[in-house]
PDB file of C-alpha atoms in Angstrom:
ATOM      1  CA  MET A   1     -22.898  14.254  36.976  1.00  0.00           C
ATOM      2  CA  ILE A   2     -20.131  12.208  35.328  1.00  0.00           C
ATOM      3  CA  GLU A   3     -22.207  11.818  32.162  1.00  0.00           C
ATOM      4  CA  THR A   4     -22.716  15.596  32.107  1.00  0.00           C
ATOM      5  CA  VAL A   5     -18.968  16.243  32.264  1.00  0.00           C
ATOM      6  CA  ALA A   6     -18.426  13.686  29.484  1.00  0.00           C
ATOM      7  CA  GLY A   7     -21.116  15.469  27.420  1.00  0.00           C
ATOM      8  CA  VAL A   8     -19.425  18.830  27.943  1.00  0.00           C
ATOM      9  CA  LEU A   9     -16.086  17.338  26.902  1.00  0.00           C
ATOM     10  CA  ASN A  10     -17.796  15.865  23.833  1.00  0.00           C
ATOM     11  CA  THR A  11     -19.052  19.343  22.890  1.00  0.00           C
ATOM     12  CA  VAL A  12     -15.601  20.852  23.515  1.00  0.00           C
ATOM     13  CA  LEU A  13     -14.100  18.162  21.304  1.00  0.00           C
ATOM     14  CA  ALA A  14     -16.601  18.880  18.521  1.00  0.00           C
ATOM     15  CA  LEU A  15     -15.684  22.595  18.680  1.00  0.00           C
ATOM     16  CA  LEU A  16     -11.939  22.002  18.943  1.00  0.00           C
ATOM     17  CA  ARG A  17     -11.605  19.772  15.878  1.00  0.00           C
ATOM     18  CA  PRO A  18     -12.404  22.466  13.269  1.00  0.00           C
ATOM     19  CA  LEU A  19     -10.453  25.067  15.264  1.00  0.00           C
ATOM     20  CA  VAL A  20      -7.347  22.867  15.350  1.00  0.00           C
ATOM     21  CA  PHE A  21      -7.718  22.129  11.635  1.00  0.00           C
ATOM     22  CA  ALA A  22      -8.117  25.852  10.847  1.00  0.00           C
ATOM     23  CA  GLY A  23      -5.147  26.709  13.091  1.00  0.00           C
ATOM     24  CA  GLY A  24      -3.006  24.111  11.329  1.00  0.00           C
ATOM     25  CA  PHE A  25      -4.046  25.461   7.923  1.00  0.00           C
ATOM     26  CA  VAL A  26      -3.281  29.078   8.887  1.00  0.00           C
ATOM     27  CA  ALA A  27       0.046  28.020  10.429  1.00  0.00           C
ATOM     28  CA  GLY A  28       0.847  26.075   7.235  1.00  0.00           C
ATOM     29  CA  VAL A  29       0.193  29.108   5.014  1.00  0.00           C
ATOM     30  CA  GLY A  30       2.171  31.320   7.399  1.00  0.00           C
ATOM     31  CA  ALA A  31       5.089  28.867   7.474  1.00  0.00           C
ATOM     32  CA  LEU A  32       5.097  28.584   3.672  1.00  0.00           C
ATOM     33  CA  VAL A  33       5.134  32.369   3.156  1.00  0.00           C
ATOM     34  CA  SER A  34       7.746  32.879   5.895  1.00  0.00           C
ATOM     35  CA  TRP A  35       9.963  30.207   4.350  1.00  0.00           C
ATOM     36  CA  GLY A  36       9.477  31.855   0.938  1.00  0.00           C
ATOM     37  CA  VAL A  37      10.761  35.155   2.317  1.00  0.00           C
ATOM     38  CA  ARG A  38      13.693  33.522   4.117  1.00  0.00           C
ATOM     39  CA  ALA A  39      14.640  31.451   1.049  1.00  0.00           C
ATOM     40  CA  ARG A  40      14.284  34.586  -1.146  1.00  0.00           C
ATOM     41  CA  ARG A  41      11.576  33.021  -3.288  1.00  0.00           C
ATOM     42  CA  ILE A  42       9.589  36.109  -2.301  1.00  0.00           C
ATOM     43  CA  SER A  43      11.399  39.428  -2.523  1.00  0.00           C
ATOM     44  CA  PRO A  44      12.507  40.500   0.975  1.00  0.00           C
ATOM     45  CA  PHE A  45      11.580  44.098   0.067  1.00  0.00           C
ATOM     46  CA  SER A  46       8.011  43.359  -1.010  1.00  0.00           C
ATOM     47  CA  PRO A  47       4.906  44.263   1.028  1.00  0.00           C
ATOM     48  CA  VAL A  48       4.333  40.537   1.608  1.00  0.00           C
ATOM     49  CA  ALA A  49       7.774  40.177   3.184  1.00  0.00           C
ATOM     50  CA  ARG A  50       7.138  43.243   5.359  1.00  0.00           C
ATOM     51  CA  PHE A  51       3.835  41.766   6.506  1.00  0.00           C
ATOM     52  CA  VAL A  52       5.532  38.434   7.284  1.00  0.00           C
ATOM     53  CA  ARG A  53       8.286  40.103   9.338  1.00  0.00           C
ATOM     54  CA  GLU A  54       5.821  42.273  11.270  1.00  0.00           C
ATOM     55  CA  LYS A  55       2.857  39.939  11.820  1.00  0.00           C
ATOM     56  CA  ILE A  56       3.720  36.276  11.201  1.00  0.00           C
ATOM     57  CA  ASP A  57       7.324  35.822  12.292  1.00  0.00           C
ATOM     58  CA  PRO A  58       6.993  37.305  15.820  1.00  0.00           C
ATOM     59  CA  VAL A  59       4.069  35.011  16.634  1.00  0.00           C
ATOM     60  CA  LEU A  60       4.778  31.823  14.699  1.00  0.00           C
ATOM     61  CA  VAL A  61       8.464  31.617  13.820  1.00  0.00           C
ATOM     62  CA  ALA A  62      10.531  33.694  16.285  1.00  0.00           C
ATOM     63  CA  PRO A  63      10.115  31.416  19.359  1.00  0.00           C
ATOM     64  CA  MET A  64      11.168  28.348  17.364  1.00  0.00           C
ATOM     65  CA  GLU A  65      13.988  30.235  15.634  1.00  0.00           C
ATOM     66  CA  ARG A  66      15.567  31.112  19.000  1.00  0.00           C
ATOM     67  CA  ARG A  67      15.492  27.461  20.058  1.00  0.00           C
ATOM     68  CA  LEU A  68      16.941  26.323  16.728  1.00  0.00           C
ATOM     69  CA  LEU A  69      19.783  28.837  16.916  1.00  0.00           C
ATOM     70  CA  ARG A  70      20.644  27.724  20.459  1.00  0.00           C
ATOM     71  CA  ALA A  71      20.710  24.114  19.236  1.00  0.00           C
ATOM     72  CA  GLY A  72      22.872  25.005  16.231  1.00  0.00           C
ATOM     73  CA  GLY A  73      20.110  24.619  13.633  1.00  0.00           C
ATOM     74  CA  SER A  74      19.388  26.672  10.543  1.00  0.00           C
ATOM     75  CA  PRO A  75      17.011  29.620  11.002  1.00  0.00           C
ATOM     76  CA  GLN A  76      15.687  28.991   7.500  1.00  0.00           C
ATOM     77  CA  SER A  77      13.996  25.784   8.711  1.00  0.00           C
ATOM     78  CA  ALA A  78      12.307  27.544  11.659  1.00  0.00           C
ATOM     79  CA  PRO A  79       8.932  27.980   9.850  1.00  0.00           C
ATOM     80  CA  TRP A  80       8.675  24.242   9.218  1.00  0.00           C
ATOM     81  CA  TRP A  81       9.590  23.375  12.797  1.00  0.00           C
ATOM     82  CA  SER A  82       6.997  25.898  13.975  1.00  0.00           C
ATOM     83  CA  LEU A  83       4.370  24.293  11.758  1.00  0.00           C
ATOM     84  CA  ALA A  84       5.266  20.855  13.136  1.00  0.00           C
ATOM     85  CA  ALA A  85       4.935  22.191  16.701  1.00  0.00           C
ATOM     86  CA  VAL A  86       1.504  23.700  15.937  1.00  0.00           C
ATOM     87  CA  ILE A  87       0.250  20.463  14.369  1.00  0.00           C
ATOM     88  CA  LEU A  88       1.666  18.301  17.146  1.00  0.00           C
ATOM     89  CA  GLY A  89       0.248  20.639  19.806  1.00  0.00           C
ATOM     90  CA  GLY A  90      -3.180  20.523  18.181  1.00  0.00           C
ATOM     91  CA  LEU A  91      -3.143  16.739  17.971  1.00  0.00           C
ATOM     92  CA  LEU A  92      -2.031  16.471  21.604  1.00  0.00           C
ATOM     93  CA  LEU A  93      -4.809  18.849  22.671  1.00  0.00           C
ATOM     94  CA  LEU A  94      -7.448  16.828  20.823  1.00  0.00           C
ATOM     95  CA  SER A  95      -6.040  13.551  22.163  1.00  0.00           C
ATOM     96  CA  GLY A  96      -5.975  14.919  25.710  1.00  0.00           C
ATOM     97  CA  VAL A  97      -9.604  16.065  25.626  1.00  0.00           C
ATOM     98  CA  GLN A  98     -10.688  12.779  24.040  1.00  0.00           C
ATOM     99  CA  PHE A  99      -8.724  10.837  26.660  1.00  0.00           C
ATOM    100  CA  LEU A 100     -10.432  12.790  29.474  1.00  0.00           C
ATOM    101  CA  ARG A 101     -13.856  12.189  27.930  1.00  0.00           C
ATOM    102  CA  ASP A 102     -13.170   8.466  27.623  1.00  0.00           C
ATOM    103  CA  GLN A 103     -11.991   8.287  31.232  1.00  0.00           C
ATOM    104  CA  PHE A 104     -15.178   9.976  32.464  1.00  0.00           C
ATOM    105  CA  LEU A 105     -17.292   7.545  30.420  1.00  0.00           C
ATOM    106  CA  MET A 106     -15.338   4.596  31.827  1.00  0.00           C
ATOM    107  CA  LEU A 107     -15.787   6.018  35.330  1.00  0.00           C
ATOM    108  CA  ALA A 108     -19.549   6.336  34.787  1.00  0.00           C
ATOM    109  CA  PHE A 109     -19.726   2.731  33.587  1.00  0.00           C
ATOM    110  CA  ALA A 110     -17.465   1.379  36.342  1.00  0.00           C
ATOM    111  CA  SER A 111     -19.236   3.235  39.150  1.00  0.00           C
ATOM    112  CA  GLN A 112     -22.316   1.054  38.650  1.00  0.00           C
ATOM    113  CA  THR A 113     -20.523  -1.716  40.559  1.00  0.00           C
ATOM    114  CA  GLY A 114     -17.981  -1.507  43.366  1.00  0.00           C
ATOM    115  CA  ALA A 115     -15.638  -4.074  41.807  1.00  0.00           C
ATOM    116  CA  GLY A 116     -15.722  -2.188  38.486  1.00  0.00           C
ATOM    117  CA  LEU A 117     -14.635   1.007  40.219  1.00  0.00           C
ATOM    118  CA  ILE A 118     -11.755  -0.747  41.976  1.00  0.00           C
ATOM    119  CA  ALA A 119     -10.670  -2.331  38.680  1.00  0.00           C
ATOM    120  CA  LEU A 120     -10.766   1.082  36.993  1.00  0.00           C
ATOM    121  CA  LEU A 121      -8.625   2.647  39.743  1.00  0.00           C
ATOM    122  CA  ILE A 122      -6.129  -0.201  39.378  1.00  0.00           C
ATOM    123  CA  ARG A 123      -6.029   0.354  35.598  1.00  0.00           C
ATOM    124  CA  TRP A 124      -5.467   4.090  36.114  1.00  0.00           C
ATOM    125  CA  THR A 125      -2.636   3.393  38.566  1.00  0.00           C
ATOM    126  CA  PHE A 126      -0.843   1.039  36.185  1.00  0.00           C
ATOM    127  CA  SER A 127      -1.414   3.428  33.261  1.00  0.00           C
ATOM    128  CA  ALA A 128       0.186   6.255  35.257  1.00  0.00           C
ATOM    129  CA  LEU A 129       3.196   4.039  35.982  1.00  0.00           C
ATOM    130  CA  ARG A 130       3.567   3.125  32.289  1.00  0.00           C
ATOM    131  CA  ILE A 131       3.310   6.798  31.278  1.00  0.00           C
ATOM    132  CA  ALA A 132       6.027   7.582  33.825  1.00  0.00           C
ATOM    133  CA  LEU A 133       8.227   4.882  32.266  1.00  0.00           C
ATOM    134  CA  PHE A 134       7.714   6.418  28.804  1.00  0.00           C
ATOM    135  CA  ALA A 135       8.549   9.833  30.237  1.00  0.00           C
ATOM    136  CA  ARG A 136      11.807   8.472  31.659  1.00  0.00           C
ATOM    137  CA  VAL A 137      12.794   7.078  28.278  1.00  0.00           C
ATOM    138  CA  ILE A 138      12.008  10.407  26.588  1.00  0.00           C
ATOM    139  CA  ALA A 139      13.910  12.241  29.335  1.00  0.00           C
ATOM    140  CA  SER A 140      16.983  10.118  28.645  1.00  0.00           C
ATOM    141  CA  TRP A 141      16.774  11.069  24.940  1.00  0.00           C
ATOM    142  CA  VAL A 142      16.401  14.830  25.506  1.00  0.00           C
ATOM    143  CA  GLY A 143      18.828  15.127  28.398  1.00  0.00           C
ATOM    144  CA  GLY A 144      16.331  15.336  31.259  1.00  0.00           C
ATOM    145  CA  GLY A 145      17.258  13.943  34.635  1.00  0.00           C
ATOM    146  CA  PRO A 146      15.850  13.147  38.073  1.00  0.00           C
ATOM    147  CA  TYR A 147      16.434  16.716  39.254  1.00  0.00           C
ATOM    148  CA  SER A 148      14.810  18.396  36.266  1.00  0.00           C
ATOM    149  CA  PRO A 149      11.490  20.049  37.191  1.00  0.00           C
ATOM    150  CA  TRP A 150       9.951  18.666  33.981  1.00  0.00           C
ATOM    151  CA  TRP A 151      10.920  15.038  34.528  1.00  0.00           C
ATOM    152  CA  ARG A 152      11.250  14.605  38.315  1.00  0.00           C
ATOM    153  CA  TRP A 153       7.712  13.200  38.659  1.00  0.00           C
ATOM    154  CA  SER A 154       8.542  10.256  36.383  1.00  0.00           C
ATOM    155  CA  TYR A 155      11.556   9.320  38.501  1.00  0.00           C
ATOM    156  CA  VAL A 156       9.552   9.609  41.728  1.00  0.00           C
ATOM    157  CA  LEU A 157       6.839   7.292  40.352  1.00  0.00           C
ATOM    158  CA  THR A 158       9.178   4.644  38.934  1.00  0.00           C
ATOM    159  CA  GLU A 159      12.460   4.563  40.853  1.00  0.00           C
ATOM    160  CA  TRP A 160      11.043   2.403  43.673  1.00  0.00           C
ATOM    161  CA  PHE A 161      10.547  -0.570  41.337  1.00  0.00           C
ATOM    162  CA  LEU A 162      13.297   0.117  38.773  1.00  0.00           C
ATOM    163  CA  THR A 163      16.147   0.107  41.313  1.00  0.00           C
ATOM    164  CA  PRO A 164      15.558  -3.521  42.425  1.00  0.00           C
ATOM    165  CA  LEU A 165      15.172  -4.565  38.767  1.00  0.00           C
ATOM    166  CA  ARG A 166      18.530  -2.978  37.872  1.00  0.00           C
ATOM    167  CA  ASN A 167      20.176  -4.962  40.662  1.00  0.00           C
ATOM    168  CA  VAL A 168      18.893  -8.206  39.105  1.00  0.00           C
ATOM    169  CA  ILE A 169      18.845  -7.518  35.342  1.00  0.00           C
ATOM    170  CA  PRO A 170      22.242  -6.833  33.726  1.00  0.00           C
ATOM    171  CA  THR A 171      22.609  -4.188  31.023  1.00  0.00           C
ATOM    172  CA  ILE A 172      23.156  -5.339  27.458  1.00  0.00           C
ATOM    173  CA  GLY A 173      26.145  -3.312  26.346  1.00  0.00           C
ATOM    174  CA  MET A 174      25.088   0.282  27.060  1.00  0.00           C
ATOM    175  CA  ILE A 175      21.372  -0.525  26.917  1.00  0.00           C
ATOM    176  CA  ASP A 176      19.431  -0.718  30.179  1.00  0.00           C
ATOM    177  CA  ILE A 177      16.547  -3.134  29.548  1.00  0.00           C
ATOM    178  CA  SER A 178      15.108  -2.841  33.060  1.00  0.00           C
ATOM    179  CA  VAL A 179      12.579  -0.249  31.807  1.00  0.00           C
ATOM    180  CA  LEU A 180      11.375  -2.660  29.122  1.00  0.00           C
ATOM    181  CA  VAL A 181      11.118  -5.513  31.629  1.00  0.00           C
ATOM    182  CA  ALA A 182       9.271  -3.206  34.034  1.00  0.00           C
ATOM    183  CA  TYR A 183       6.816  -2.166  31.321  1.00  0.00           C
ATOM    184  CA  PHE A 184       5.873  -5.756  30.466  1.00  0.00           C
ATOM    185  CA  GLY A 185       5.956  -6.740  34.137  1.00  0.00           C
ATOM    186  CA  LEU A 186       3.453  -4.014  34.968  1.00  0.00           C
ATOM    187  CA  GLY A 187       1.143  -5.332  32.246  1.00  0.00           C
ATOM    188  CA  ILE A 188       1.327  -8.891  33.612  1.00  0.00           C
ATOM    189  CA  LEU A 189       0.811  -7.729  37.207  1.00  0.00           C
ATOM    190  CA  GLU A 190      -2.186  -5.601  36.202  1.00  0.00           C
ATOM    191  CA  THR A 191      -3.779  -8.538  34.379  1.00  0.00           C
ATOM    192  CA  LEU A 192      -3.257 -10.794  37.409  1.00  0.00           C
ATOM    193  CA  ILE A 193      -4.755  -8.292  39.868  1.00  0.00           C
ATOM    194  CA  ILE A 194      -7.775  -7.570  37.649  1.00  0.00           C
ATOM    195  CA  GLY A 195      -8.243 -11.333  37.180  1.00  0.00           C
ATOM    196  CA  VAL A 196      -8.328 -11.870  40.965  1.00  0.00           C
ATOM    197  CA  LEU A 197     -10.990  -9.150  41.334  1.00  0.00           C
ATOM    198  CA  ARG A 198     -13.281 -10.879  38.848  1.00  0.00           C
TER     199      ARG A 198
END
């Protein structure tokens, strides 16, 4: 059963790779032509410019342009930001499917022994905690907080062990190093627990 799911994910991955590459290529051409119209390298009254405004911009550029304008950015750079978002989204999609496939393969291998399955669950738990720590750091950069619906999960998963660390570890200037200490501490604790199981 688990091997079957991993096989299906392998097939999905094989199909997604060329699709993501083709999507990135099409988005790149669209971004280049849209930028050409915006920068007046292509006449804004030409049929190409009309096609860009009617077909490409509403799908590819307009959503990013609205975000850039709200942030005070230049609308002329919207095509390039849109291209970056398409490429990053494609890479994240491929990485996510590959990660799921790898986890199913690890689960199939670990389920052959009871101790292997327990070790895998422990690894997954510590990985989730480290991902939550990364999410908290990113949230602090983009202005997310513990009450934000996008970032609340990371605070719920990590606050129980970060609060005692903050009481013990002083900040260095304005830098809170408790997250860094927690990250390395989780790695050491995981290694110790897995070592006891063996």
